[in-house]
mmCIF file of C-alpha atoms in Angstrom:
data_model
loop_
_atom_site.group_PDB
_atom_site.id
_atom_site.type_symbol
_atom_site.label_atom_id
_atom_site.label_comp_id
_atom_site.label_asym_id
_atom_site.label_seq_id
_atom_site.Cartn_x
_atom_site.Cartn_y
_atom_site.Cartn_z
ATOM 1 C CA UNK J 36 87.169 105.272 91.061
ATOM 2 C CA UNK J 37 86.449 101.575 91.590
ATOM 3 C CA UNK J 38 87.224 101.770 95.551
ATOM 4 C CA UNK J 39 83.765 99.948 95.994
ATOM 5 C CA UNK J 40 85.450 97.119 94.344
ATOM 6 C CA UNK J 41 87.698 96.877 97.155
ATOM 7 C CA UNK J 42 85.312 94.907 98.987
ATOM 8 C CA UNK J 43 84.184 92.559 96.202
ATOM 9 C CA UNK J 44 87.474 91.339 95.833
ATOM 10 C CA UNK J 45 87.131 87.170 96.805
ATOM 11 C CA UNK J 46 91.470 86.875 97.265
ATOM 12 C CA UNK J 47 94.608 88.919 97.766
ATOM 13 C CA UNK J 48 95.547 88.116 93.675
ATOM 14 C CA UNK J 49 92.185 90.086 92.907
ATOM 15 C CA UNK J 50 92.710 92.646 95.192
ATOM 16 C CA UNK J 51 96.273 93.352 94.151
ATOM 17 C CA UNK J 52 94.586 93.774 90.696
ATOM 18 C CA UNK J 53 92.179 96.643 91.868
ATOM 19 C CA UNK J 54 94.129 98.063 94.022
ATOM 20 C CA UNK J 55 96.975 98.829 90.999
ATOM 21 C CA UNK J 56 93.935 99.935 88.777
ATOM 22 C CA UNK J 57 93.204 102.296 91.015
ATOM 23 C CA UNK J 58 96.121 103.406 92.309
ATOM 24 C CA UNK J 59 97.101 103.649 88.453
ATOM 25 C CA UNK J 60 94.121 106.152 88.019
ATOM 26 C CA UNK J 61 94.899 108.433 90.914
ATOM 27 C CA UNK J 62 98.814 108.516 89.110
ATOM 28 C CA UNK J 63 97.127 109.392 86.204
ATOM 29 C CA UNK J 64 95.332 111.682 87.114
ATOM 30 C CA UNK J 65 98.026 113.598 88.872
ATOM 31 C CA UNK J 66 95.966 113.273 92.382
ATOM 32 C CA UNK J 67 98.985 111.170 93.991
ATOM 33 C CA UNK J 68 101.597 114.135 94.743
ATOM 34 C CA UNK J 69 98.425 115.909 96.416
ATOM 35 C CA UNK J 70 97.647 113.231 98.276
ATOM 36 C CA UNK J 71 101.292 112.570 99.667
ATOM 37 C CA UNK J 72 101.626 115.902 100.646
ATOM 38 C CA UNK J 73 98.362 115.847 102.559
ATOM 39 C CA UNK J 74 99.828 112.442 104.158
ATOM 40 C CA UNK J 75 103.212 114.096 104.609
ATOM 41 C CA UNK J 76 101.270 117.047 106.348
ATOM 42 C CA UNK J 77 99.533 114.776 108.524
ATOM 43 C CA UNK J 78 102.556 112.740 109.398
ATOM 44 C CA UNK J 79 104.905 115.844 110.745
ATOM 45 C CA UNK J 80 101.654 117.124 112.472
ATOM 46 C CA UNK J 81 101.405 114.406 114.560
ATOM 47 C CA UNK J 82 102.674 113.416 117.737
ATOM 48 C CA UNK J 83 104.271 110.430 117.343
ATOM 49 C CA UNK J 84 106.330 111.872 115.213
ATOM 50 C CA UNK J 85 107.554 114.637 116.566
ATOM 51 C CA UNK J 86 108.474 112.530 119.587
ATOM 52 C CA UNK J 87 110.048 109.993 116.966
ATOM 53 C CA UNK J 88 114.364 109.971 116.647
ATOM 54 C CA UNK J 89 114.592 107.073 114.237
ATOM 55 C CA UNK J 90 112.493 107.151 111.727
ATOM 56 C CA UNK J 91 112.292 104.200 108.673
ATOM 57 C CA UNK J 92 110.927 104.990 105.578
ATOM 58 C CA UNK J 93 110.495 103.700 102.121
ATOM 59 C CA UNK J 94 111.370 104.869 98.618
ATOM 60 C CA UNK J 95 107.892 104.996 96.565
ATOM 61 C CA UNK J 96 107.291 102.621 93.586
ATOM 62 C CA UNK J 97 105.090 104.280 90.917
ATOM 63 C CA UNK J 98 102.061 105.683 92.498
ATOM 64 C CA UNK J 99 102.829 105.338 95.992
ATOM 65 C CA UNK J 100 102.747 107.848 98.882
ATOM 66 C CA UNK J 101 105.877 110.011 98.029
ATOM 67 C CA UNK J 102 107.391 110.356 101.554
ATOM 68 C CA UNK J 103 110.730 111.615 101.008
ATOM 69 C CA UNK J 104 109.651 115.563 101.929
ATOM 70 C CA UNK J 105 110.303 114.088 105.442
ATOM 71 C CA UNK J 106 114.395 113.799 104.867
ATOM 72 C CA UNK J 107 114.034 117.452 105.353
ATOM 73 C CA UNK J 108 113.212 117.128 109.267
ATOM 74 C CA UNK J 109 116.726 117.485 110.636
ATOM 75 C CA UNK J 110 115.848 116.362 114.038
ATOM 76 C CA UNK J 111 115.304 112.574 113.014
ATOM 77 C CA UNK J 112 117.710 109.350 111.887
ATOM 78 C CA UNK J 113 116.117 108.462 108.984
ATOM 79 C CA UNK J 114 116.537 104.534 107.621
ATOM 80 C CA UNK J 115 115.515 102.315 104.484
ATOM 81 C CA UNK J 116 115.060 98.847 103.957
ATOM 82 C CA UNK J 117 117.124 96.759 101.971
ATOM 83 C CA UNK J 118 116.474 93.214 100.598
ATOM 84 C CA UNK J 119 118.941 90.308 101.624
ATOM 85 C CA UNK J 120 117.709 86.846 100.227
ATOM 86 C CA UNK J 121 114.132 86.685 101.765
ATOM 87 C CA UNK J 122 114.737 89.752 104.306
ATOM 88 C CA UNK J 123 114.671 92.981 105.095
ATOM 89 C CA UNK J 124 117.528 95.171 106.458
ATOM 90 C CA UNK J 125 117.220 98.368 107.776
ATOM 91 C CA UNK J 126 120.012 101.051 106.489
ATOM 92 C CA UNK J 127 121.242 104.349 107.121
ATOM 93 C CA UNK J 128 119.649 106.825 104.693
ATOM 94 C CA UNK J 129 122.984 107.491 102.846
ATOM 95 C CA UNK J 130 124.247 109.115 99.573
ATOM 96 C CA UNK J 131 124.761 106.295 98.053
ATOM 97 C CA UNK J 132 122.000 104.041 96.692
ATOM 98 C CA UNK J 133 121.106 101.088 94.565
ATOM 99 C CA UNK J 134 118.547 99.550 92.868
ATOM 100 C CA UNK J 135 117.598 96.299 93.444
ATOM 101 C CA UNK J 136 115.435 93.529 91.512
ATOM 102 C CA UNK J 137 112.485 95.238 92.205
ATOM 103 C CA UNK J 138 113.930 98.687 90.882
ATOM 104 C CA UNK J 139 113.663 100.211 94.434
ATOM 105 C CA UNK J 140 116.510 102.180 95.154
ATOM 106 C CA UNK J 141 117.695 100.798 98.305
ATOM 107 C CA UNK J 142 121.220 102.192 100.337
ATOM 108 C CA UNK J 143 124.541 100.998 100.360
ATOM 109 C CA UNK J 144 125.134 101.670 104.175
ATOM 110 C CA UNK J 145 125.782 99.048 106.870
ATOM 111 C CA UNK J 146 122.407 97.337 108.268
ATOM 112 C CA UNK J 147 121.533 98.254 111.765
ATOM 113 C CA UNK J 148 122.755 95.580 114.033
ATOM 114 C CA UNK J 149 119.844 96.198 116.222
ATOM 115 C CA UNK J 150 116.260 96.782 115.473
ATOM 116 C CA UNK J 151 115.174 98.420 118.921
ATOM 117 C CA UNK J 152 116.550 101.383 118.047
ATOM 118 C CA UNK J 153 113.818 102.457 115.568
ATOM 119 C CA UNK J 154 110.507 104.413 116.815
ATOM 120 C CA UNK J 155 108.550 103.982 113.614
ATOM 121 C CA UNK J 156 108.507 102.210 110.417
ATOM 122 C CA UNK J 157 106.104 103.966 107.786
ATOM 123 C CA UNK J 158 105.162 100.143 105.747
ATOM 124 C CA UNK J 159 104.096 100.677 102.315
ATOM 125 C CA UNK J 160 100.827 98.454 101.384
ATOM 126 C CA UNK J 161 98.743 98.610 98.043
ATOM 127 C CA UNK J 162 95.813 98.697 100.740
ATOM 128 C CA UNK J 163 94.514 98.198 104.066
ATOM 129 C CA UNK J 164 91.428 96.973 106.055
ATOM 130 C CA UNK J 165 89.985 98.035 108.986
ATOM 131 C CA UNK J 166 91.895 96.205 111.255
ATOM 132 C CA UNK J 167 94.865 97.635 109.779
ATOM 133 C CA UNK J 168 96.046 94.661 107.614
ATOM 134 C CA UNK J 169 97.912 95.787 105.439
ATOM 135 C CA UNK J 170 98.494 93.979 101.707
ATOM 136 C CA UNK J 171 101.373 94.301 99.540
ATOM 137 C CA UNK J 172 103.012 93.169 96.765
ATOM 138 C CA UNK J 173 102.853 89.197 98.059
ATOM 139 C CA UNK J 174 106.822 89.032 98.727
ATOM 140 C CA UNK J 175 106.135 88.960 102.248
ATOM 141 C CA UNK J 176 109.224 90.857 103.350
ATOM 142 C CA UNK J 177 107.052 93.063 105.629
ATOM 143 C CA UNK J 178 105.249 90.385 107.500
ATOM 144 C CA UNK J 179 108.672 88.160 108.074
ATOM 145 C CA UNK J 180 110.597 91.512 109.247
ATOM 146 C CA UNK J 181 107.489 92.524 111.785
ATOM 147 C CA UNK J 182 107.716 88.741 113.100
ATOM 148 C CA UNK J 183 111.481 89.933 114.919
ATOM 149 C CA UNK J 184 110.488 89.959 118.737
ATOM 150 C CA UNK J 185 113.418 92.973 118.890
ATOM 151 C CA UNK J 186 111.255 95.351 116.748
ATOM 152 C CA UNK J 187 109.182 97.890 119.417
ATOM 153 C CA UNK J 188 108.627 100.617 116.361
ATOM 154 C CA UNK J 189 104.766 101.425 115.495
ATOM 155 C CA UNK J 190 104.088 100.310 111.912
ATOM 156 C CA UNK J 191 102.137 103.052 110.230
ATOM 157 C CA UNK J 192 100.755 102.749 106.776
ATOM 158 C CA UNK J 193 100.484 105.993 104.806
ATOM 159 C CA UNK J 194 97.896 105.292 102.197
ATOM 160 C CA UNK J 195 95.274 107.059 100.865
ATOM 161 C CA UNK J 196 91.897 106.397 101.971
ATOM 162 C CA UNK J 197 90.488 105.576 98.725
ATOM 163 C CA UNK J 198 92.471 102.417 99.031
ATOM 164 C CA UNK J 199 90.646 101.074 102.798
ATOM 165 C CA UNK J 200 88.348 98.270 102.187
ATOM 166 C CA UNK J 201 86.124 96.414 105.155
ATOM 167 C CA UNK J 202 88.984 93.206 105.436
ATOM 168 C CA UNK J 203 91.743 91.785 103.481
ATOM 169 C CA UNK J 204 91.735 87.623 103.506
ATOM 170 C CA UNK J 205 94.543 87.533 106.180
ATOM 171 C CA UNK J 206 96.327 84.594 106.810
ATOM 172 C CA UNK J 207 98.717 83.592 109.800
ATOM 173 C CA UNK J 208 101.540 85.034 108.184
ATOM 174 C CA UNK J 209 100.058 88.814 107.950
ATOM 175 C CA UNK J 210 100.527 91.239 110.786
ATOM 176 C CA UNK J 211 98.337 94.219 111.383
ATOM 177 C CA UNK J 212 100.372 97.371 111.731
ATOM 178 C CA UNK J 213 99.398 99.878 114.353
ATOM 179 C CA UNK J 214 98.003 102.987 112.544
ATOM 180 C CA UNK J 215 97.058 104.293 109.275
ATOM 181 C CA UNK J 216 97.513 108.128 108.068
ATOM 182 C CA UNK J 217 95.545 108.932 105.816
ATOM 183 C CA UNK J 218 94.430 112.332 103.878
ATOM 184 C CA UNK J 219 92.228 113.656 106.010
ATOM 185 C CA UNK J 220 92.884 111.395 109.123
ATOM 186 C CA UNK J 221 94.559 108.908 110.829
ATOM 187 C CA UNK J 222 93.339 105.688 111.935
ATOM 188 C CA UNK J 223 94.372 103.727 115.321
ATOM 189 C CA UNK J 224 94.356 100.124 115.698
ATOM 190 C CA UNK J 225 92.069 99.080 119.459
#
């Protein structure tokens, strides 16, 4: 694993890099689907959300925390992001999906009209500091869709710990989210 090259990384372009390296590895390796299940584990263990109703989530590109198992918990309103222009809605999980640009499947329901419903949005991220930064894929759809005042939902990162590194280069654009779960643990941002 090359997680100690995490830290050496000098900008988000070179992190990106080693962070889909790795991330590549664990796929190949077939450690991913263990991971997610620990995460997955860890995530219906957990207090938050069991107290949680309305729950977003996201559909995993290659090698990401697989966190569909969770449609399973029948006591939850489950929702998925879809990409307008330069933002994100938040859908009904559904039957009927699509993919877009990015070959995320991504569902053909109406968009919430309100954000304050949700309780917590599980935010993908290729990784994450400790101050819970969180970086992705550069699009900044995340960061622009945490920036509306209406949203009151903890933003949780499910990521495997091989992927936290001591800081990302965070600009004013980037928003911490408020937790991480990882494999073994989970992480609260003080």
């Amino acid at each position: 694993m090359r997680q100690s090259l995490l830290n050496t990384a000098q900008n988000k372009a070179s992190l990106r890099g080693i962070a889909k390296e790795l991330r590549l590895e664990l796929l190949n390796s077939g450690q991913i689907d263990k991971i997610s299940k620990q995460i997955v584990q860890n995530i219906l263990n957990s207090d938050i959300f069991k107290r949680a109703k309305n729950v977003m989530l996201f559909y995993p590109l290659k090698g990401e925390i697989n966190l569909l198992k969770l449609l399973e918990c029948g006591d939850k309103n489950f929702y998925f992001p879809r990409c307008s222009g330069d933002e994100l809605l938040v859908c009904p999980h559904c039957n009927d999906y699509k993919k877009n640009k990015y070959s995320i499947p991504e569902p053909l329901s109406e968009p919430l009209n309100t954000l304050d419903v949700l309780d917590i949005i599980l935010t993908p991220a290729l990784c994450v500091d400790k101050n819970l930064y969180r970086l992705g894929y550069g699009a900044g759809y995340y960061d622009r869709f945490f920036k509306n005042e209406k949203i009151r939902a903890l933003k949780i990162i499910p990521i495997s710990e091989n992927f936290l590194c001591e800081k990302i280069p965070a600009d004013e654009y980037d928003i911490p989210c408020d937790m991480a779960v990882f494999e073994n643990r989970i992480m609260i941002r003080e």
